[in-house]
Amino acid sequence: MIDVQQLYHSFKIGKKGKENEIPVLKGVSFHIHQGEIATIVGKSGSGKSTLLNLISGYISPTSGKIVINGIDVTHFNEKEWAKFRLDHLGFIFQNFQLIPGLTTFENVELPLTLKGVEKKERQKRVMSMLERVGLNEQIDHYPNELSGGQQQRVSIARALITNPKVILADEPTGSLDSETEDEILKLIKELNEEKGITFLMITHDQEVAATSDRKLILHDGVLKEGGVLVEV
Ligand code: ADP
Ligand code: MG
């Protein structure tokens, strides 16, 4: 499902001609099976977001290989990534990243519009998804008229509306209080079981890591214990 082989990534920093290379990932390999919930844990600055950005195609690896859904995405250009993300991936962010000028309905509808799904079909799918995540009464609310937990439900609905097989999440409960965090984790777990969606989530939170099937511990640019996955 997600196959990462010998991934290296360095950032260049400093003035042109005098750049320093900062190695962040130094040979990361792992395999996540379909239907698993996996978490990436590690100290601040250990390269968790860098790893997720590589798997999302927002940055390119220095070397290594990334295969998602059996498709080698390592050398995709920007256009190929844009299409691949729309067809195969869903995203959830710590700060929700909803569009402020769009209602709940419109935020969730947007990926379907981008995919060219016709209006009647969009209406049907969005309404059913909003019902599933418990937002039937907030359809016409704007993001600033929703609580943090409700906003994260909208963003989960938006991530799922195109039926992706993989959801990538950077600290999805990082901005929520602990009660709301439990609610959102429960929803993620249910959706994982109902739809067999693979979740790869970054977290600082032991509680989130404890709910996952696999824990990837990033330390000094490699996965701890020689790159072997640590089963929870
Ligand atoms: P984490 O998400 O685990 O906190 P990051 O992946 O954001 O860590 O960052 C890992 C390291 O890479 C840090 O030392 C950070 O300063 C550095 N880094 C991240 N993004 C960039 C960038 N765009 N340019 C230069 N260095 C970066
Ligand atoms: Mg980060």
Tab-separated table of C-alpha atoms and ligand atoms in Angstrom:
chain	number	residue	atom	x	y	z
A	1	MET	CA	0.000	0.000	0.000
A	2	ILE	CA	2.712	2.469	1.044
A	3	ASP	CA	6.181	1.197	0.280
A	4	VAL	CA	9.156	3.394	1.135
A	5	GLN	CA	12.639	2.186	0.283
A	6	GLN	CA	15.955	3.700	1.399
A	7	LEU	CA	14.610	7.238	1.457
A	8	TYR	CA	17.164	10.017	1.910
A	9	HIS	CA	16.402	13.709	2.163
A	10	SER	CA	18.659	16.703	2.776
A	11	PHE	CA	17.699	20.372	2.869
A	12	LYS	CA	20.062	22.967	1.434
A	13	ILE	CA	20.311	26.045	3.624
A	14	GLY	CA	22.340	29.240	3.519
A	15	LYS	CA	23.463	31.650	0.813
A	16	LYS	CA	23.935	30.557	-2.789
A	17	GLY	CA	27.399	29.138	-3.328
A	18	LYS	CA	27.843	28.626	0.416
A	19	GLU	CA	24.981	26.235	1.024
A	20	ASN	CA	25.065	23.690	3.778
A	21	GLU	CA	23.363	20.352	3.309
A	22	ILE	CA	21.373	19.274	6.315
A	23	PRO	CA	20.552	15.577	6.140
A	24	VAL	CA	17.133	14.900	7.677
A	25	LEU	CA	16.248	11.397	6.477
A	26	LYS	CA	19.122	8.943	6.153
A	27	GLY	CA	17.761	5.763	4.652
A	28	VAL	CA	14.185	5.253	5.817
A	29	SER	CA	12.427	2.053	4.694
A	30	PHE	CA	9.026	0.700	5.705
A	31	HIS	CA	5.904	-0.921	4.366
A	32	ILE	CA	2.356	-0.133	5.441
A	33	HIS	CA	-0.339	-2.621	4.499
A	34	GLN	CA	-3.781	-1.760	3.213
A	35	GLY	CA	-6.249	-1.041	6.004
A	36	GLU	CA	-3.656	-0.305	8.651
A	37	ILE	CA	-3.512	2.719	10.912
A	38	ALA	CA	0.145	3.668	11.226
A	39	THR	CA	1.654	6.510	13.215
A	40	ILE	CA	4.965	8.283	12.823
A	41	VAL	CA	6.342	9.414	16.153
A	42	GLY	CA	9.569	11.187	17.052
A	43	LYS	CA	10.940	14.348	18.646
A	44	SER	CA	10.285	17.762	17.216
A	45	GLY	CA	12.678	18.274	14.290
A	46	SER	CA	13.183	14.545	13.713
A	47	GLY	CA	11.807	14.741	10.168
A	48	LYS	CA	8.205	13.565	10.590
A	49	SER	CA	6.656	16.328	8.471
A	50	THR	CA	9.469	15.974	5.924
A	51	LEU	CA	8.609	12.278	5.547
A	52	LEU	CA	4.916	13.043	5.081
A	53	ASN	CA	5.693	15.839	2.592
A	54	LEU	CA	7.773	13.384	0.555
A	55	ILE	CA	4.946	10.833	0.519
A	56	SER	CA	2.543	13.633	-0.530
A	57	GLY	CA	4.818	14.864	-3.313
A	58	TYR	CA	5.287	18.375	-1.911
A	59	ILE	CA	9.055	17.828	-1.842
A	60	SER	CA	11.278	15.403	-3.792
A	61	PRO	CA	13.636	12.937	-2.134
A	62	THR	CA	17.398	13.193	-2.543
A	63	SER	CA	17.287	9.459	-3.267
A	64	GLY	CA	15.172	6.404	-2.565
A	65	LYS	CA	11.855	5.097	-3.790
A	66	ILE	CA	8.186	5.679	-2.901
A	67	VAL	CA	5.422	3.373	-4.143
A	68	ILE	CA	1.773	4.044	-3.230
A	69	ASN	CA	-1.097	1.757	-4.315
A	70	GLY	CA	1.419	-0.088	-6.485
A	71	ILE	CA	2.326	3.098	-8.375
A	72	ASP	CA	5.917	4.337	-8.337
A	73	VAL	CA	5.498	8.050	-7.591
A	74	THR	CA	9.180	8.809	-6.928
A	75	HIS	CA	9.801	10.752	-10.115
A	76	PHE	CA	6.372	12.303	-10.634
A	77	ASN	CA	6.325	15.925	-11.790
A	78	GLU	CA	4.006	18.515	-10.206
A	79	LYS	CA	1.154	17.845	-12.612
A	80	GLU	CA	1.321	14.084	-12.089
A	81	TRP	CA	1.354	14.592	-8.322
A	82	ALA	CA	-1.674	16.900	-8.445
A	83	LYS	CA	-3.683	14.250	-10.271
A	84	PHE	CA	-2.379	11.439	-8.074
A	85	ARG	CA	-3.303	13.319	-4.881
A	86	LEU	CA	-6.830	13.954	-6.145
A	87	ASP	CA	-7.305	10.319	-7.213
A	88	HIS	CA	-5.533	8.417	-4.428
A	89	LEU	CA	-4.906	10.491	-1.305
A	90	GLY	CA	-6.834	12.400	1.333
A	91	PHE	CA	-5.304	14.902	3.753
A	92	ILE	CA	-6.079	15.960	7.302
A	93	PHE	CA	-4.168	18.810	8.974
A	94	GLN	CA	-3.680	19.979	12.536
A	95	ASN	CA	-5.151	23.397	11.703
A	96	PHE	CA	-7.952	21.923	9.502
A	97	GLN	CA	-7.135	24.103	6.452
A	98	LEU	CA	-10.763	24.687	5.532
A	99	ILE	CA	-11.582	27.469	3.102
A	100	PRO	CA	-13.034	30.295	5.246
A	101	GLY	CA	-15.393	31.637	2.563
A	102	LEU	CA	-17.018	28.259	1.917
A	103	THR	CA	-19.703	26.530	3.985
A	104	THR	CA	-19.378	23.020	5.412
A	105	PHE	CA	-21.179	21.658	2.358
A	106	GLU	CA	-19.033	23.626	-0.089
A	107	ASN	CA	-15.739	22.695	1.588
A	108	VAL	CA	-16.577	18.992	1.317
A	109	GLU	CA	-17.947	19.380	-2.223
A	110	LEU	CA	-14.797	21.058	-3.586
A	111	PRO	CA	-12.683	17.929	-4.351
A	112	LEU	CA	-15.629	16.437	-6.271
A	113	THR	CA	-16.012	19.624	-8.315
A	114	LEU	CA	-12.266	19.499	-9.077
A	115	LYS	CA	-12.690	15.903	-10.230
A	116	GLY	CA	-15.545	16.912	-12.541
A	117	VAL	CA	-18.300	14.998	-10.725
A	118	GLU	CA	-21.728	16.303	-11.787
A	119	LYS	CA	-23.855	18.422	-9.477
A	120	LYS	CA	-26.579	15.912	-8.586
A	121	GLU	CA	-24.050	13.230	-7.723
A	122	ARG	CA	-22.008	15.754	-5.671
A	123	GLN	CA	-25.098	16.738	-3.702
A	124	LYS	CA	-25.903	13.106	-2.910
A	125	ARG	CA	-22.387	12.148	-1.883
A	126	VAL	CA	-21.718	15.241	0.223
A	127	MET	CA	-25.014	14.913	2.126
A	128	SER	CA	-24.383	11.265	2.876
A	129	MET	CA	-20.802	11.956	4.002
A	130	LEU	CA	-21.883	14.848	6.255
A	131	GLU	CA	-24.473	12.616	7.833
A	132	ARG	CA	-21.805	9.954	8.411
A	133	VAL	CA	-19.504	12.357	10.279
A	134	GLY	CA	-22.394	13.851	12.275
A	135	LEU	CA	-22.650	17.283	10.692
A	136	ASN	CA	-26.178	17.278	9.242
A	137	GLU	CA	-27.073	20.318	11.305
A	138	GLN	CA	-24.014	22.350	10.340
A	139	ILE	CA	-24.291	22.100	6.552
A	140	ASP	CA	-24.572	25.845	5.944
A	141	HIS	CA	-22.151	26.961	8.649
A	142	TYR	CA	-18.896	28.669	7.762
A	143	PRO	CA	-15.702	27.345	9.422
A	144	ASN	CA	-15.647	30.209	11.960
A	145	GLU	CA	-19.137	29.141	13.068
A	146	LEU	CA	-17.916	25.662	14.024
A	147	SER	CA	-16.025	24.258	17.027
A	148	GLY	CA	-12.542	22.779	16.547
A	149	GLY	CA	-13.911	19.236	16.635
A	150	GLN	CA	-16.608	20.099	14.093
A	151	GLN	CA	-14.033	21.729	11.808
A	152	GLN	CA	-11.915	18.594	11.970
A	153	ARG	CA	-15.004	16.532	11.059
A	154	VAL	CA	-15.488	18.742	7.989
A	155	SER	CA	-11.882	18.208	7.002
A	156	ILE	CA	-12.198	14.443	7.501
A	157	ALA	CA	-15.340	14.462	5.322
A	158	ARG	CA	-13.450	16.464	2.691
A	159	ALA	CA	-10.537	14.000	2.822
A	160	LEU	CA	-12.876	11.016	2.386
A	161	ILE	CA	-15.311	12.365	-0.201
A	162	THR	CA	-13.280	11.140	-3.195
A	163	ASN	CA	-12.966	7.617	-1.701
A	164	PRO	CA	-9.174	7.636	-1.382
A	165	LYS	CA	-7.449	4.457	-0.211
A	166	VAL	CA	-4.901	6.393	1.828
A	167	ILE	CA	-5.323	9.273	4.268
A	168	LEU	CA	-2.248	11.226	5.378
A	169	ALA	CA	-2.547	13.301	8.521
A	170	ASP	CA	-0.086	15.655	10.242
A	171	GLU	CA	-1.028	15.909	13.944
A	172	PRO	CA	-4.787	15.553	13.254
A	173	THR	CA	-5.715	15.992	16.913
A	174	GLY	CA	-2.946	18.442	17.796
A	175	SER	CA	-5.302	21.427	18.159
A	176	LEU	CA	-8.090	19.644	20.018
A	177	ASP	CA	-8.864	19.212	23.713
A	178	SER	CA	-8.588	15.664	25.013
A	179	GLU	CA	-12.309	14.898	24.929
A	180	THR	CA	-12.622	16.086	21.320
A	181	GLU	CA	-9.444	14.219	20.480
A	182	ASP	CA	-11.036	10.975	21.678
A	183	GLU	CA	-14.112	11.677	19.521
A	184	ILE	CA	-12.012	12.288	16.409
A	185	LEU	CA	-9.837	9.215	17.039
A	186	LYS	CA	-12.970	7.122	17.404
A	187	LEU	CA	-14.276	8.450	14.080
A	188	ILE	CA	-10.953	7.710	12.361
A	189	LYS	CA	-10.938	4.167	13.751
A	190	GLU	CA	-14.552	3.575	12.620
A	191	LEU	CA	-13.874	4.877	9.104
A	192	ASN	CA	-10.761	2.712	8.933
A	193	GLU	CA	-12.802	-0.359	9.832
A	194	GLU	CA	-15.827	0.458	7.631
A	195	LYS	CA	-13.960	1.418	4.503
A	196	GLY	CA	-10.577	-0.310	4.898
A	197	ILE	CA	-8.821	3.019	4.431
A	198	THR	CA	-5.127	3.148	5.294
A	199	PHE	CA	-4.212	5.981	7.676
A	200	LEU	CA	-0.697	7.328	8.094
A	201	MET	CA	-0.636	9.908	10.883
A	202	ILE	CA	2.067	11.965	12.519
A	203	THR	CA	1.641	12.438	16.213
A	204	HIS	CA	3.349	13.685	19.361
A	205	ASP	CA	0.656	12.090	21.409
A	206	GLN	CA	1.155	8.716	23.073
A	207	GLU	CA	-2.596	8.181	23.182
A	208	VAL	CA	-2.891	8.577	19.417
A	209	ALA	CA	0.116	6.317	18.852
A	210	ALA	CA	-1.420	3.711	21.129
A	211	THR	CA	-4.542	3.449	18.927
A	212	SER	CA	-2.456	2.611	15.850
A	213	ASP	CA	-1.631	-0.801	14.405
A	214	ARG	CA	1.971	0.236	13.732
A	215	LYS	CA	4.310	2.782	15.149
A	216	LEU	CA	7.215	4.171	13.134
A	217	ILE	CA	9.734	5.825	15.435
A	218	LEU	CA	11.954	8.390	13.688
A	219	HIS	CA	15.254	9.057	15.400
A	220	ASP	CA	18.465	10.548	13.981
A	221	GLY	CA	17.113	10.254	10.441
A	222	VAL	CA	16.321	6.560	10.564
A	223	LEU	CA	13.564	4.397	11.925
A	224	LYS	CA	14.508	3.186	15.370
A	225	GLU	CA	15.652	-0.396	15.733
A	226	GLY	CA	17.325	-0.482	12.360
A	227	GLY	CA	14.264	0.466	10.354
A	228	VAL	CA	12.208	-2.455	11.585
A	229	LEU	CA	8.622	-1.533	12.296
A	230	VAL	CA	7.788	-1.607	15.949
A	231	GLU	CA	4.443	-3.248	16.540
A	232	VAL	CA	2.340	-1.604	19.216
B	1	ADP	P1	9.192	17.362	12.609
B	1	ADP	O1	7.962	17.392	11.780
B	1	ADP	O2	9.556	15.974	13.079
B	1	ADP	O3	9.149	18.309	13.754
B	1	ADP	P2	10.461	18.462	10.239
B	1	ADP	O4	10.331	17.397	9.217
B	1	ADP	O5	9.545	19.613	10.145
B	1	ADP	O6	10.438	17.811	11.710
B	1	ADP	O7	11.961	19.035	10.184
B	1	ADP	C1	13.106	18.200	10.237
B	1	ADP	C2	14.363	19.025	10.123
B	1	ADP	O8	14.439	19.600	8.823
B	1	ADP	C3	14.455	20.189	11.100
B	1	ADP	O9	15.780	20.313	11.517
B	1	ADP	C4	14.019	21.385	10.271
B	1	ADP	O10	14.628	22.539	10.739
B	1	ADP	C5	14.526	21.025	8.895
B	1	ADP	N1	13.690	21.578	7.815
B	1	ADP	C6	12.371	21.328	7.622
B	1	ADP	N2	11.916	21.970	6.537
B	1	ADP	C7	12.969	22.662	6.015
B	1	ADP	C8	13.154	23.519	4.886
B	1	ADP	N3	12.151	23.790	4.046
B	1	ADP	N4	14.388	24.037	4.678
B	1	ADP	C9	15.423	23.753	5.512
B	1	ADP	N5	15.313	22.937	6.589
B	1	ADP	C10	14.114	22.394	6.848
B	2	MG	MG	6.127	18.434	11.973
